[in-house]
XYZ file of C-alpha atoms in Angstrom:
573
model
C -20.586 -14.584 -36.343
C -21.104 -11.052 -37.520
C -17.432 -10.239 -38.960
C -17.690 -13.144 -41.452
C -20.832 -11.481 -43.202
C -18.413 -8.537 -43.957
C -15.847 -11.178 -45.112
C -18.344 -12.769 -47.669
C -19.242 -9.329 -48.753
C -15.719 -7.983 -49.344
C -15.030 -11.395 -51.657
C -17.356 -9.799 -54.186
C -14.975 -6.790 -54.614
C -12.735 -7.294 -57.770
C -10.097 -5.167 -56.112
C -8.460 -4.304 -53.029
C -8.042 -1.154 -51.152
C -4.433 -0.339 -50.345
C -3.248 1.176 -46.922
C -3.731 5.039 -48.612
C -7.539 4.232 -48.629
C -7.367 4.350 -44.598
C -8.195 7.668 -43.479
C -7.103 9.287 -40.095
C -10.607 8.191 -39.107
C -9.868 4.759 -38.777
C -6.640 5.367 -36.236
C -9.134 7.789 -34.551
C -11.733 4.693 -33.997
C -8.805 2.560 -32.681
C -7.566 5.019 -30.100
C -11.264 5.298 -29.023
C -11.358 1.117 -28.717
C -14.203 1.320 -31.085
C -13.241 -1.911 -32.472
C -16.031 -3.078 -34.485
C -16.779 -0.157 -36.051
C -13.300 0.759 -37.147
C -13.521 -3.059 -38.909
C -17.226 -2.582 -40.398
C -16.024 0.820 -41.540
C -12.513 -0.237 -43.060
C -12.603 -3.707 -43.599
C -12.162 -3.617 -47.278
C -8.582 -1.751 -46.376
C -7.720 -3.775 -43.291
C -8.534 -7.086 -44.687
C -5.693 -7.414 -47.529
C -3.270 -5.852 -45.074
C -1.834 -7.509 -41.964
C -0.155 -4.698 -40.723
C -3.429 -2.700 -40.082
C -5.021 -5.743 -38.063
C -2.242 -4.458 -35.216
C -4.301 -1.303 -34.677
C -7.523 -3.327 -34.200
C -5.427 -5.915 -31.808
C -4.258 -2.699 -29.649
C -7.265 -1.260 -29.709
C -8.832 -4.400 -27.845
C -6.509 -4.545 -25.007
C -8.390 -1.504 -22.726
C -11.821 -3.464 -23.784
C -10.715 -6.412 -22.019
C -12.931 -8.698 -24.120
C -11.938 -12.755 -24.320
C -14.963 -13.093 -27.020
C -13.924 -9.809 -29.072
C -10.422 -11.256 -29.175
C -11.291 -14.516 -30.533
C -12.998 -12.761 -33.144
C -10.103 -10.611 -34.105
C -8.211 -14.160 -34.050
C -10.742 -15.933 -36.231
C -10.538 -13.217 -38.684
C -6.733 -13.015 -38.865
C -6.330 -17.097 -39.445
C -9.383 -16.483 -41.899
C -7.498 -13.480 -43.848
C -4.226 -15.453 -44.132
C -2.651 -12.901 -41.642
C -1.579 -15.630 -38.756
C 1.578 -16.284 -40.666
C 2.301 -12.458 -39.959
C 4.964 -12.670 -37.249
C 4.241 -8.869 -36.540
C 0.286 -9.411 -36.268
C 0.804 -12.560 -34.013
C 2.953 -10.918 -31.838
C -0.079 -8.277 -31.348
C -2.572 -11.293 -30.745
C 0.107 -12.975 -28.445
C -0.052 -9.607 -26.462
C -3.857 -9.164 -26.722
C -4.122 -12.329 -24.924
C -1.578 -11.805 -22.279
C -2.808 -8.357 -21.189
C -6.566 -9.678 -20.828
C -5.859 -12.618 -18.730
C -6.341 -15.076 -21.530
C -2.947 -16.866 -20.790
C -3.945 -20.399 -21.882
C -4.751 -19.078 -25.635
C -1.423 -16.808 -25.097
C 0.204 -20.224 -24.367
C -1.131 -21.787 -27.334
C -0.645 -19.457 -29.787
C 2.913 -19.268 -28.929
C 3.300 -22.934 -29.153
C 2.028 -22.865 -33.095
C 3.287 -19.560 -33.812
C 5.132 -20.529 -37.652
C 7.873 -17.807 -36.815
C 8.716 -16.403 -33.501
C 11.497 -13.629 -32.163
C 12.600 -12.344 -28.948
C 9.650 -9.963 -28.812
C 7.208 -13.104 -28.814
C 9.464 -14.525 -25.851
C 9.281 -11.240 -23.914
C 5.543 -10.683 -24.650
C 4.947 -14.441 -23.174
C 7.535 -14.075 -20.151
C 5.618 -11.065 -19.010
C 2.354 -12.895 -19.517
C 3.886 -15.590 -17.001
C 4.785 -12.719 -14.497
C 1.273 -11.354 -14.638
C -0.582 -14.835 -14.276
C 1.810 -15.280 -11.159
C 3.360 -18.317 -12.737
C 7.205 -17.403 -11.833
C 8.870 -20.734 -12.511
C 7.109 -20.541 -16.226
C 8.554 -17.205 -16.879
C 12.303 -18.527 -15.626
C 12.468 -21.372 -17.549
C 11.099 -19.508 -20.864
C 13.530 -17.206 -20.248
C 16.542 -19.961 -19.740
C 15.250 -21.731 -23.276
C 15.155 -18.364 -25.500
C 18.439 -18.887 -27.714
C 18.363 -15.014 -28.137
C 17.889 -11.998 -25.424
C 17.684 -8.253 -25.607
C 17.642 -5.791 -23.213
C 13.933 -5.985 -22.817
C 13.734 -9.589 -21.884
C 16.353 -9.205 -19.176
C 14.164 -6.231 -17.712
C 11.230 -8.595 -17.838
C 12.918 -11.436 -15.947
C 14.230 -9.115 -13.389
C 11.042 -7.121 -12.817
C 9.010 -10.710 -12.375
C 11.798 -11.590 -9.640
C 11.655 -8.445 -7.951
C 7.653 -8.565 -8.023
C 7.761 -11.813 -6.319
C 9.917 -10.474 -3.879
C 12.482 -12.949 -5.275
C 14.940 -10.038 -4.483
C 18.319 -11.576 -4.079
C 17.877 -14.036 -7.060
C 17.156 -10.580 -9.012
C 20.247 -8.929 -7.753
C 22.116 -12.180 -8.840
C 20.176 -11.994 -12.660
C 21.690 -8.222 -12.339
C 25.041 -9.277 -11.975
C 24.516 -11.979 -14.836
C 23.543 -9.398 -17.183
C 26.440 -7.077 -16.581
C 28.959 -9.912 -16.670
C 27.590 -10.771 -20.195
C 28.157 -6.943 -21.226
C 24.388 -6.048 -21.120
C 24.363 -2.241 -19.724
C 21.323 -2.286 -17.528
C 19.110 0.776 -18.489
C 16.798 3.018 -16.106
C 14.219 0.324 -15.780
C 16.678 -2.794 -14.785
C 18.088 -0.210 -12.296
C 14.735 0.501 -10.540
C 14.099 -2.845 -10.403
C 17.459 -3.627 -8.679
C 17.194 -0.781 -6.174
C 13.452 -1.994 -5.424
C 14.848 -5.480 -4.497
C 17.717 -3.760 -2.222
C 14.602 -2.087 -0.851
C 13.171 -5.266 -0.386
C 16.346 -6.739 1.309
C 16.813 -3.480 2.910
C 20.048 -3.572 2.166
C 21.883 0.067 1.919
C 25.154 -1.728 0.968
C 24.009 -3.401 -2.012
C 22.039 -0.088 -2.585
C 24.892 1.789 -2.665
C 26.839 -0.377 -5.174
C 23.909 0.158 -7.516
C 24.016 3.992 -6.701
C 27.337 3.857 -7.860
C 26.764 2.038 -11.347
C 23.742 4.309 -11.771
C 26.074 7.637 -11.142
C 28.787 5.927 -13.322
C 26.073 5.155 -16.365
C 24.866 8.921 -15.991
C 21.651 7.890 -15.052
C 21.753 9.129 -11.176
C 19.794 12.070 -11.661
C 17.036 10.379 -13.683
C 13.424 10.594 -12.474
C 13.126 7.014 -12.050
C 16.391 5.980 -10.908
C 16.575 8.875 -8.786
C 12.933 8.110 -7.009
C 14.030 4.319 -6.840
C 17.184 5.314 -5.392
C 15.184 7.556 -2.746
C 12.994 4.643 -2.025
C 15.712 2.166 -1.433
C 17.630 4.547 1.054
C 14.611 4.924 3.205
C 13.431 1.604 3.484
C 16.770 0.706 4.407
C 16.674 3.291 6.992
C 18.483 6.416 5.447
C 15.902 8.960 5.346
C 18.222 11.659 5.186
C 20.179 10.066 2.598
C 16.643 9.673 0.647
C 16.186 13.095 0.868
C 19.686 14.157 -0.092
C 18.960 11.827 -3.689
C 15.896 13.399 -4.347
C 17.149 17.369 -3.950
C 19.723 16.519 -6.289
C 17.160 15.686 -9.026
C 16.903 18.768 -11.392
C 13.250 18.373 -11.753
C 10.808 16.615 -9.480
C 7.840 14.792 -10.836
C 4.686 13.724 -8.892
C 6.856 10.213 -7.877
C 9.721 11.811 -6.822
C 7.679 14.453 -4.151
C 5.379 11.096 -3.174
C 8.680 9.193 -2.408
C 9.804 11.683 -0.112
C 6.311 12.189 1.542
C 6.523 8.346 2.046
C 9.815 8.666 3.555
C 8.893 11.082 5.927
C 5.775 9.096 6.549
C 7.433 5.663 6.984
C 10.018 7.181 9.311
C 7.012 8.637 11.616
C 6.893 12.528 11.097
C 3.349 12.725 10.079
C 4.275 16.650 10.340
C 6.572 16.445 7.808
C 4.463 14.692 5.442
C 2.346 17.682 5.544
C 5.250 20.248 5.123
C 6.005 18.441 1.926
C 3.038 18.101 1.112
C 2.705 22.034 0.799
C 6.038 22.217 -0.713
C 5.083 19.864 -3.512
C 1.710 22.313 -4.248
C 3.942 25.536 -4.107
C 6.358 23.773 -6.884
C 3.049 23.405 -8.982
C 3.325 19.647 -9.129
C -0.273 18.059 -8.781
C -0.820 15.773 -6.361
C -2.219 12.260 -7.235
C -4.195 9.482 -5.013
C -0.874 8.468 -3.135
C -0.062 11.570 -2.597
C -3.573 12.273 -1.028
C -3.630 8.870 1.010
C -0.325 10.036 2.684
C -1.314 13.467 3.407
C -4.755 12.202 4.684
C -3.311 9.515 7.002
C -0.828 12.052 8.072
C -3.693 14.235 9.371
C -5.699 11.422 11.086
C -2.402 10.674 13.155
C -1.767 14.325 13.898
C -5.800 14.789 14.431
C -5.665 18.225 12.345
C -8.815 18.769 11.224
C -8.184 22.118 9.052
C -5.500 20.462 6.992
C -7.637 17.677 6.574
C -10.650 19.788 5.303
C -8.007 21.525 3.172
C -6.912 18.293 1.400
C -10.545 16.910 1.051
C -11.152 20.143 -0.997
C -8.079 19.177 -3.288
C -8.983 15.656 -3.799
C -12.408 16.901 -5.025
C -10.963 19.813 -7.304
C -8.582 16.895 -8.897
C -11.266 14.310 -9.320
C -9.603 11.865 -6.698
C -12.841 11.419 -4.594
C -14.005 8.312 -6.208
C -11.176 6.370 -5.655
C -11.567 4.026 -2.989
C -8.265 4.444 -1.583
C -8.865 8.140 -1.213
C -12.326 7.520 0.222
C -10.786 5.224 2.823
C -8.429 7.660 4.316
C -11.242 10.481 4.028
C -13.029 8.049 6.154
C -10.215 7.217 8.399
C -9.401 11.189 8.909
C -12.461 12.530 9.825
C -13.164 9.781 12.195
C -9.885 10.145 14.107
C -10.532 13.971 14.215
C -13.839 13.347 16.064
C -16.214 13.776 12.866
C -18.131 10.531 12.566
C -21.098 12.049 10.997
C -18.548 13.272 7.930
C -17.230 9.943 7.846
C -20.492 8.147 7.323
C -21.181 11.257 4.507
C -18.226 10.217 2.569
C -18.722 6.412 3.233
C -22.514 6.908 1.620
C -21.784 8.916 -1.223
C -19.745 6.108 -2.881
C -21.591 2.981 -4.237
C -18.277 1.101 -4.184
C -18.003 -2.562 -2.977
C -14.428 -2.248 -2.558
C -14.085 -4.456 1.172
C -11.292 -1.812 1.975
C -13.888 1.061 2.084
C -16.154 -1.018 3.888
C -13.613 -2.084 6.468
C -12.438 1.570 7.256
C -15.661 2.621 7.676
C -16.611 -0.112 10.163
C -12.915 0.595 12.193
C -14.386 4.372 12.112
C -17.599 2.731 14.221
C -14.935 1.331 16.374
C -12.718 4.326 16.978
C -15.993 5.894 18.155
C -17.283 3.130 20.667
C -20.148 2.278 18.244
C -19.998 -1.420 17.875
C -23.005 -2.388 17.426
C -23.119 -0.146 14.190
C -20.110 -1.720 13.320
C -21.573 -5.283 13.698
C -24.995 -3.748 11.703
C -22.295 -2.692 8.631
C -20.798 -6.058 8.619
C -24.166 -7.886 8.451
C -24.972 -5.511 5.580
C -21.671 -6.379 3.848
C -22.366 -9.816 4.215
C -26.097 -9.466 2.737
C -24.693 -7.506 -0.607
C -22.117 -10.527 -0.961
C -19.246 -8.025 -0.989
C -15.844 -9.686 -0.441
C -14.515 -10.283 3.130
C -10.818 -10.083 3.752
C -8.756 -10.188 7.121
C -8.342 -6.490 6.978
C -12.223 -6.393 7.582
C -12.395 -8.400 10.565
C -9.554 -6.539 12.091
C -11.841 -3.716 11.831
C -14.999 -5.953 12.978
C -12.638 -7.119 15.951
C -11.200 -3.502 17.117
C -14.615 -2.602 16.935
C -16.167 -5.142 19.314
C -13.194 -4.424 21.540
C -13.495 -0.533 21.950
C -17.196 -1.173 22.535
C -17.029 -4.034 24.898
C -18.939 -6.547 23.012
C -16.938 -9.655 24.075
C -19.142 -12.420 23.267
C -19.785 -10.976 19.608
C -16.012 -10.251 19.399
C -15.172 -13.919 19.874
C -17.909 -15.218 17.630
C -16.603 -13.074 14.610
C -13.015 -14.381 15.673
C -14.204 -18.111 15.167
C -16.084 -17.292 12.036
C -13.239 -15.396 10.356
C -11.073 -18.744 10.409
C -14.264 -21.471 10.708
C -16.456 -19.646 7.570
C -14.288 -17.660 5.892
C -11.366 -19.685 6.072
C -9.120 -16.581 6.945
C -5.658 -17.238 8.616
C -5.492 -15.011 11.541
C -2.353 -12.832 11.697
C -0.637 -11.552 14.937
C -2.979 -8.406 14.439
C -6.069 -10.631 14.610
C -4.925 -12.183 18.055
C -3.625 -8.664 19.366
C -7.505 -7.659 19.004
C -8.763 -10.604 20.611
C -6.391 -10.691 23.260
C -7.303 -6.590 24.088
C -11.393 -8.087 23.906
C -10.633 -10.646 26.730
C -8.370 -8.187 28.528
C -10.979 -5.271 28.677
C -13.358 -7.763 29.787
C -11.579 -9.000 32.579
C -10.870 -12.506 31.280
C -7.007 -12.389 31.586
C -6.342 -15.796 32.266
C -7.845 -16.552 28.469
C -6.167 -13.785 27.076
C -2.601 -15.167 28.306
C -3.738 -18.540 27.143
C -4.429 -17.460 23.557
C -1.260 -15.791 23.333
C 1.094 -18.934 24.583
C -0.954 -21.021 22.358
C -1.625 -19.163 19.322
C 0.289 -20.654 15.977
C 2.017 -17.535 15.316
C 4.591 -16.112 16.739
C 4.136 -13.505 19.201
C 5.247 -9.746 19.212
C 5.750 -6.983 22.022
C 2.607 -5.274 20.962
C 0.627 -8.143 21.970
C 2.310 -8.804 25.392
C 2.311 -5.154 26.040
C -1.820 -5.159 24.996
C -1.841 -7.905 28.179
C 0.146 -5.655 30.287
C -2.227 -2.950 29.731
C -5.066 -4.864 30.675
C -3.412 -5.853 33.656
C -2.567 -2.690 34.672
C -6.511 -2.198 34.579
C -7.277 -5.217 36.312
C -4.353 -4.824 38.722
C -3.085 -8.445 38.226
C 0.462 -7.874 39.315
C 1.602 -10.983 39.016
C 0.181 -11.573 35.626
C 2.023 -8.500 34.590
C 5.711 -9.198 35.811
C 5.128 -12.522 33.448
C 4.239 -10.406 30.428
C 6.974 -7.924 31.126
C 9.351 -10.570 31.436
C 8.077 -11.532 27.795
C 8.509 -8.183 26.664
C 11.977 -7.589 27.816
C 12.850 -10.927 26.242
C 11.729 -10.267 22.891
C 13.236 -5.975 23.322
C 15.100 -5.753 25.968
C 15.361 -1.622 25.476
C 11.212 -1.156 25.335
C 10.960 1.343 27.964
C 6.841 0.846 27.655
C 7.259 -2.310 29.238
C 8.870 -0.843 32.180
C 6.897 2.269 32.873
C 3.939 0.319 32.990
C 5.035 -2.492 35.347
C 6.444 0.393 37.215
C 2.929 1.968 37.684
C 1.410 -1.472 38.281
C 3.516 -1.896 41.145
C 3.026 1.663 42.258
C -1.094 1.513 41.987
C -0.803 -1.419 44.511
C 1.187 0.476 46.505
C 4.282 -1.817 46.315
C 6.862 1.286 46.152
C 9.973 -0.972 46.607
C 9.239 -3.119 43.587
C 8.253 -0.170 41.405
C 11.938 1.556 42.533
C 13.422 -1.628 41.409
C 12.067 -1.529 37.861
C 13.216 2.160 37.895
C 16.410 1.412 38.948
C 16.859 -1.249 36.433
C 15.858 1.018 33.386
C 18.475 3.331 34.734
C 21.043 0.807 34.898
C 20.150 -0.563 31.372
C 20.579 3.282 29.948
C 16.626 2.608 29.002
C 14.684 6.135 29.120
C 11.097 6.864 28.608
C 9.807 8.060 25.078
C 8.956 11.642 25.855
C 5.320 12.937 25.795
C 4.773 14.562 22.264
C 1.304 16.415 21.548
C 0.245 18.918 18.858
C -2.226 21.814 18.242
C -3.276 23.291 14.936
C -3.402 27.290 14.965
C -4.039 29.064 11.507
C -3.185 25.711 9.572
C 0.022 25.462 11.248
C 0.863 22.692 13.305
C 2.927 23.258 16.568
C 4.855 20.058 18.319
C 5.511 19.991 22.051
C 7.527 17.813 23.519
C 8.602 16.843 27.634
C 11.525 18.836 28.551
C 12.007 20.443 24.966
C 13.959 23.492 24.990
C 14.322 24.216 21.355
C 11.542 26.276 20.549
C 12.447 30.203 20.802
C 9.027 30.576 22.655
C 9.817 27.954 25.485
C 10.109 30.279 28.294
C 7.214 32.002 27.561
C 5.313 28.843 27.376
C 6.911 27.740 30.828
C 5.929 30.690 32.307
C 2.439 30.826 31.006
C 2.440 26.797 32.226
C 3.254 27.905 35.613
C 0.579 30.732 35.577
C -2.345 28.410 34.679
C -0.633 25.717 37.495
C -1.222 28.568 39.931
C -4.596 29.340 38.683
C -5.409 25.662 38.919
C -4.129 25.310 42.556
C -6.574 28.597 43.690
C -9.157 26.883 42.078
C -8.655 23.647 44.385
C -7.075 21.332 41.397
C -3.764 20.203 43.758
C -2.445 17.434 41.994
C -1.190 19.406 38.585
C 2.337 20.290 40.075
C 4.250 17.971 37.380
C 2.800 19.938 34.799
C 5.385 22.895 35.693
C 8.497 21.044 34.405
C 6.972 20.224 31.108
């Protein structure tokens, strides 16, 4: 090994160099990850000083090289520094961070002197490797703990969605006299968000307020996220607005809250305010903003955000690229989706899935299949999202045989367990092709529990192919799952009406009235001068609503004069 030559050379020196001989260049080389160069240049000073090995070990983490880590370990043993607990902890941390957990566990077992830090490092290593049971066992066996120990275990529990256990641990921690800091409170609030428990979240909120951490940026963002996830967007936004200073995490929490509650126009408003406030968006911001542009089909704003993406250097990030592909596709610009895809050399399956879905959205199923075949040839990982996009493309292009073949291949060849969304695509594919009996059978015999979406997909196919009997069965299933779902009633009523069964259509409408079920109003958006205008049926809240209704009447009258007689319903919009 190359380092041993330096060691033997070093042994020929009669005097040892002290730490004072180490210049700033050594620390500079370490900070840049140039581990070998740092050791080769300053080995005379490093060898007798175990503390200096720690800089090499820290610098080796970003390099992520098991081989380099083992070489450093050998040098530490040969130099006699392995007995130094400080160096051993750094070596333990290196092995844990680069995924060599077996080496980390073996080192921990033979360390002559361990402390709390040693246990904390290994707990984090267990969590990183997905061994929550191992982390918990080590936590229970530790004779002494500090706040970082509790935080590491709490973070691990919440990370693996053991949210109730995480809150129990916080309670134990408090009972034993430990005062949770912002990290512990952040983890606890994520647990409350996972449980969607505003009641538990409010208790943590109260503790945060008492301890003076309520206005901490990390805690405040976690609080807002918890309230948003628990269904209280207003409370979440209130917390954020009380904070003295907003960073990008806080803004992203606001934006994500609007997105989760179905307010895409609100997302873009917050995005604009964030820029006005001088906060630079990051990849998470861009994904949320571009997704909202996709929902609203606001091409102008989408292009402006694309320009911001390029300015900030986020154009090479796979998640942002995927959002760009989807945005351009949804806005009708398939060529620009293709351009965004081809400019990336990424092998990320999410990016390929986005492009397959874009082809499907434009009814280009053959191109989607061709892209999938290219993906297979290049040995790019295929996942459930890839097949969801592919099935969607086949469904929207009428490629029944190919879609069924891909669904079977997903299970048999790739061993991917279908989710209800995959079955929904398959039902849509069969329904559009007129294979209603087969579609219904798929729902009734699939291994996952059907939801309202899959039954509504079948109901829509029944309307398309005028199958009233099956429509009644589908509507019954929907009302059992969600008695207040208006879409099923409206669809069934329309199916009866299209078959001229007026009495049955009236019965469905009457049933809606008796159950106080109201049809969700139609909403449309239009983008004018980079500003989004929303229009809702019977909405009188706009200041210009009278002018709009008047102009709509003029349009209706003009259409009548031109022989278009079926537009009277527009006047009441």
